[in-house]
PDB file of C-alpha atoms in Angstrom:
ATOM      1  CA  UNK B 100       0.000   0.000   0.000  1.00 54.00           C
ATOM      2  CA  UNK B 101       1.589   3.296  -0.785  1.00 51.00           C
ATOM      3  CA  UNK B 102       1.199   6.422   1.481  1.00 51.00           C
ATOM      4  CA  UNK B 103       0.501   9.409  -0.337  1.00 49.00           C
ATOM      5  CA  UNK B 104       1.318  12.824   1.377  1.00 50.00           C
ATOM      6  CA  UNK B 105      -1.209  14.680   2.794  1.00 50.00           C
ATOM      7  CA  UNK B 106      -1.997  17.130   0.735  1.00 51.00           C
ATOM      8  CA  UNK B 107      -1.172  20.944   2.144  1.00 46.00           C
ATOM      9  CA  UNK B 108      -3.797  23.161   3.638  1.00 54.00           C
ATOM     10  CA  UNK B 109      -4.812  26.430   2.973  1.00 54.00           C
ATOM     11  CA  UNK B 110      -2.160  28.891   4.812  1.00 53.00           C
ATOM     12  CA  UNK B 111       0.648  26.693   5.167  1.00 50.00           C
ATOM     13  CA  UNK B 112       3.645  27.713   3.700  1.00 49.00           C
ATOM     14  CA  UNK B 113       5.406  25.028   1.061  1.00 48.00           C
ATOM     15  CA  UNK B 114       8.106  23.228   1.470  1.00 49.00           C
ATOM     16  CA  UNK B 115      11.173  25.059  -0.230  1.00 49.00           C
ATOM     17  CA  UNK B 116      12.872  23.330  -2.641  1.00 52.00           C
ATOM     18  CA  UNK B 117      15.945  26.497  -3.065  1.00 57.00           C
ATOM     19  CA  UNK B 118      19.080  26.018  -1.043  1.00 59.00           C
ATOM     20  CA  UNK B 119      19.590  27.209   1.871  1.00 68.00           C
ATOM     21  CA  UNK B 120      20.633  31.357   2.263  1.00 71.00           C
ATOM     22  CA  UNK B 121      24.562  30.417   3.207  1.00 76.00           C
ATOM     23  CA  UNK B 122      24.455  28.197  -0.012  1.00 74.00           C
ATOM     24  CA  UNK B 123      23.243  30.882  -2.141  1.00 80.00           C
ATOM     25  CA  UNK B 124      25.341  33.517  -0.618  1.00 82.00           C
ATOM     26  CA  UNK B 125      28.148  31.160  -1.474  1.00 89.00           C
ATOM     27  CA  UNK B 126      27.504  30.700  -5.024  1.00 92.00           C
ATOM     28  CA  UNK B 127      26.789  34.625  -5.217  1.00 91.00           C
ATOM     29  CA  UNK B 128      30.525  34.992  -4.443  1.00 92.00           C
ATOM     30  CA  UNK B 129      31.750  32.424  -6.393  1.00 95.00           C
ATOM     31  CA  UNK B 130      30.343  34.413  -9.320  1.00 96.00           C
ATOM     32  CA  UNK B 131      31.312  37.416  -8.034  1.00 96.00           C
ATOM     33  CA  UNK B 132      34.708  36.549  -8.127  1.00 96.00           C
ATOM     34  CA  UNK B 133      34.410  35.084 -11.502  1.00 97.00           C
ATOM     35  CA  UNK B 134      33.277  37.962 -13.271  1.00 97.00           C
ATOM     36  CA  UNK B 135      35.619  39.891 -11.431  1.00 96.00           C
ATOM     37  CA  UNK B 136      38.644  38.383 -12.828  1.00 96.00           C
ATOM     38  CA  UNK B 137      37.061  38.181 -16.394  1.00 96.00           C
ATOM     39  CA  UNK B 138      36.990  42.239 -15.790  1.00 96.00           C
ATOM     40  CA  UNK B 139      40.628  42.512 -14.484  1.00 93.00           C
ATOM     41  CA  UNK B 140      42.021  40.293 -17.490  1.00 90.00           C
ATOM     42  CA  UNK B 141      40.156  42.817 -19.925  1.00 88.00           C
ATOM     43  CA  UNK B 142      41.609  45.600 -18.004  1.00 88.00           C
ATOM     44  CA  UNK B 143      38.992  47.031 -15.964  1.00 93.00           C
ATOM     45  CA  UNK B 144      39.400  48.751 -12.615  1.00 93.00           C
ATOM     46  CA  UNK B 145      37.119  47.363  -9.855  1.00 96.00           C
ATOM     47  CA  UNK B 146      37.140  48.646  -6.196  1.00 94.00           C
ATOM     48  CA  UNK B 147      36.000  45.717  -4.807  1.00 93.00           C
ATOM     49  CA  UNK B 148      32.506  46.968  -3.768  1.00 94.00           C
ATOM     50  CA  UNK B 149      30.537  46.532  -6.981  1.00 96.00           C
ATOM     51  CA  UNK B 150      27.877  44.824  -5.778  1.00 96.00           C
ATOM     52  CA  UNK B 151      27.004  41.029  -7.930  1.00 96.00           C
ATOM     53  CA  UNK B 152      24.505  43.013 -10.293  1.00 96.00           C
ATOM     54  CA  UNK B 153      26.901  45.800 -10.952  1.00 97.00           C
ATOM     55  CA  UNK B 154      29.279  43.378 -12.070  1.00 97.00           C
ATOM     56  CA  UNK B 155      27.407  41.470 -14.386  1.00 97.00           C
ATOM     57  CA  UNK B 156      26.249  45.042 -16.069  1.00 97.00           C
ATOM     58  CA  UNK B 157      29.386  46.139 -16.661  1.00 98.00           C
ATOM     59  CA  UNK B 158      30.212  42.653 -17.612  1.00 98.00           C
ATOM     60  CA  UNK B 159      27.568  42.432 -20.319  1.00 98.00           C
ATOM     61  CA  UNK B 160      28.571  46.063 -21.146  1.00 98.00           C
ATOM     62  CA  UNK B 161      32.118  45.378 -21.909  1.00 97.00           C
ATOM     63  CA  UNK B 162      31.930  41.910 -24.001  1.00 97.00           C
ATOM     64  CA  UNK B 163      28.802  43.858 -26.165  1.00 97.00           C
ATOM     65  CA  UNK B 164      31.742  46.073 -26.643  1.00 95.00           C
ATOM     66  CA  UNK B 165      33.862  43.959 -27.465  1.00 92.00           C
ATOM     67  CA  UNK B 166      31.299  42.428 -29.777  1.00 93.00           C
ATOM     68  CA  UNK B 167      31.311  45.709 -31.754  1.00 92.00           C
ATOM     69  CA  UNK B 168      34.721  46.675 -31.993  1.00 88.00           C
ATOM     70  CA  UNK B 169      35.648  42.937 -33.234  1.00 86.00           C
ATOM     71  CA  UNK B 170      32.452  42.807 -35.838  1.00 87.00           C
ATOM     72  CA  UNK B 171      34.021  45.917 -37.256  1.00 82.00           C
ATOM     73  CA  UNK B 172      37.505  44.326 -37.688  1.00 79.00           C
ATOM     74  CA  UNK B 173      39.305  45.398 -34.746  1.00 76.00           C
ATOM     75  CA  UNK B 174      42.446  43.937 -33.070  1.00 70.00           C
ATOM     76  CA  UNK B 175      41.211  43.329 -29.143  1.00 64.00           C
ATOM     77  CA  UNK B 176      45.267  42.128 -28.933  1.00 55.00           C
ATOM     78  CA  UNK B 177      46.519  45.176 -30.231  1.00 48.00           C
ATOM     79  CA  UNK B 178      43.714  48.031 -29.293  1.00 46.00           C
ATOM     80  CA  UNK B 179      43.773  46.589 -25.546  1.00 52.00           C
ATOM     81  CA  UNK B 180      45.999  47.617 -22.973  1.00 49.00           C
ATOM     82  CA  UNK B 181      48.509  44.941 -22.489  1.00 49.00           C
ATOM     83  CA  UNK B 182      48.268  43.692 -18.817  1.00 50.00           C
ATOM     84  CA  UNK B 183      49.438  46.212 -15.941  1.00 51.00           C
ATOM     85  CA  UNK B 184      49.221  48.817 -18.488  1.00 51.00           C
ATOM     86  CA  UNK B 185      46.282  51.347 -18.700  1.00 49.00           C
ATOM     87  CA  UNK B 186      46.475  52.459 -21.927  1.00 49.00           C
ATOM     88  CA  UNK B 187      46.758  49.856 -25.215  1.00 46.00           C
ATOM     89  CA  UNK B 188      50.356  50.465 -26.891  1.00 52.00           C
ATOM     90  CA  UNK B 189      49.333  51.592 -30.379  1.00 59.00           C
ATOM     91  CA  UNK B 190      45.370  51.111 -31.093  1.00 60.00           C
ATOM     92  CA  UNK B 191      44.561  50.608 -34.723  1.00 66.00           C
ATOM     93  CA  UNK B 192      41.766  53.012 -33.872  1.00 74.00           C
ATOM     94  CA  UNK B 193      40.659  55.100 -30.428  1.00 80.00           C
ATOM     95  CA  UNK B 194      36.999  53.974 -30.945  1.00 83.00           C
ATOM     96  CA  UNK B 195      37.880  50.473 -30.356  1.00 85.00           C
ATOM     97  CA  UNK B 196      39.840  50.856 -27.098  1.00 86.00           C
ATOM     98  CA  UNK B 197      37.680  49.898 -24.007  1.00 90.00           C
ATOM     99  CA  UNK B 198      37.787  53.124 -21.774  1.00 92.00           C
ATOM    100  CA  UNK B 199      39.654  53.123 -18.767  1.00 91.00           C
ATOM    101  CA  UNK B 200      37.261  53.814 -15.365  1.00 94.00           C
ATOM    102  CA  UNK B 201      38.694  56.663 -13.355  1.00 92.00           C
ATOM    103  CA  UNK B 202      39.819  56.599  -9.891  1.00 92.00           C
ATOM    104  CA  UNK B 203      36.031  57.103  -7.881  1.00 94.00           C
ATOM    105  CA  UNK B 204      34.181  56.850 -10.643  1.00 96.00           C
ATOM    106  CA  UNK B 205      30.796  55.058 -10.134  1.00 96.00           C
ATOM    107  CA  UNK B 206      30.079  51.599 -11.806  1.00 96.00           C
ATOM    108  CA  UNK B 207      26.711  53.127 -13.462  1.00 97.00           C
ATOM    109  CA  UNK B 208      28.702  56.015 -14.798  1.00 98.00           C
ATOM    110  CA  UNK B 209      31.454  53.740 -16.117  1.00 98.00           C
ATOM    111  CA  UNK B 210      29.068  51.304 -17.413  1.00 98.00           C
ATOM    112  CA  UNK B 211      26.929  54.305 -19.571  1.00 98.00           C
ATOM    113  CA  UNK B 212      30.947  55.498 -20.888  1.00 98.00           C
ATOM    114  CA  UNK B 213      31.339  51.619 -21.857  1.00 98.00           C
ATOM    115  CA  UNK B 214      27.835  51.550 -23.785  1.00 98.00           C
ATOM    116  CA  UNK B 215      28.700  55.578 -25.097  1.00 97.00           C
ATOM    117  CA  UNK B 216      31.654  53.944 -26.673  1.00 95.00           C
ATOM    118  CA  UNK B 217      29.918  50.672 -28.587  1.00 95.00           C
ATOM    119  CA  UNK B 218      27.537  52.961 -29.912  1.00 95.00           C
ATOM    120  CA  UNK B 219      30.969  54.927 -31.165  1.00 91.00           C
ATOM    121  CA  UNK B 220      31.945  51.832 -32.367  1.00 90.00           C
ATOM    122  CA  UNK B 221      29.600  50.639 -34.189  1.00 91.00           C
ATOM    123  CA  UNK B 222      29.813  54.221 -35.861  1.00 88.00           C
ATOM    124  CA  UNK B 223      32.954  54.185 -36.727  1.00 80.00           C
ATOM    125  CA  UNK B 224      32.306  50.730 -38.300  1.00 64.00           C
ATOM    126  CA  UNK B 225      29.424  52.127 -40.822  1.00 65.00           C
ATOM    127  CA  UNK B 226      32.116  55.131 -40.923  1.00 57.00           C
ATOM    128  CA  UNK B 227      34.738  52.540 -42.644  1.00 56.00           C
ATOM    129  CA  UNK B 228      32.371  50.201 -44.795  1.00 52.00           C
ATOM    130  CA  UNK B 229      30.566  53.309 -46.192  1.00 52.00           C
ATOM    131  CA  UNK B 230      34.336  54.543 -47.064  1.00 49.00           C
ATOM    132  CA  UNK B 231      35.317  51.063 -48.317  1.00 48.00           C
ATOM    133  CA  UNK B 232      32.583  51.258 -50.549  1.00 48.00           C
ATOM    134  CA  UNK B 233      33.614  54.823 -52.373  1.00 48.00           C
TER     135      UNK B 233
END
């Protein structure tokens, strides 16, 4: 004979099937720290108190980006600052170098220059096949 469970009543809360807070809290920083150093090898300054959203904004920012600049033909090797440097050593073009966040500067306001310069970008991509085309 098999026991069904009794089925719940009205008002009683249902059994959670999520992990526990200190599980998820866990796995927050885990990712955290992941997208942190995928920001650091692209050469982005963190402070260390972007909070987990803010990261994965300016995350999602920087590869659309990155997107852009290599859709229009762009280097990433050579119009990126090599690592420890802040500036790349001789861009093939400025509108393709990721801009550099400035000491204090907010993650929202570096995240808007970041999506400022894809829309440059992509400009300056329409800029070069409209030329090519002439």
């Amino acid at each position: 004979m098999t026991v069904s469970p009794e089925p719940r009543r009205h008002g009683e809360p249902a059994v959670a099937s999520t992990p526990p807070a200190d599980a998820r809290d866990g796995e927050l920083a885990r990712a955290s720290a992941e997208i942190a150093v995928r920001l650091d090898r692209r050469g982005v300054r963190l402070s260390g108190r972007e909070s987990p959203g803010q990261l994965v904004d300016l995350l999602d920012a920087v590869e659309r980006f990155e997107a852009t600049a290599e859709r229009a033909g762009a280097d990433l090797l050579i119009d990126e600052p090599v690592h420890g440097a802040v500036y790349p050593l001789k861009p093939d073009d400025p509108a393709f170098v990721l801009p550099v966040r400035v000491e204090g500067e907010s993650v929202a306001d570096f995240t808007d220059r970041v999506v400022d310069a894809t829309a440059r970008a992509a400009r300056a991509h329409r800029h070069r096949h409209t030329h090519d085309r002439e």
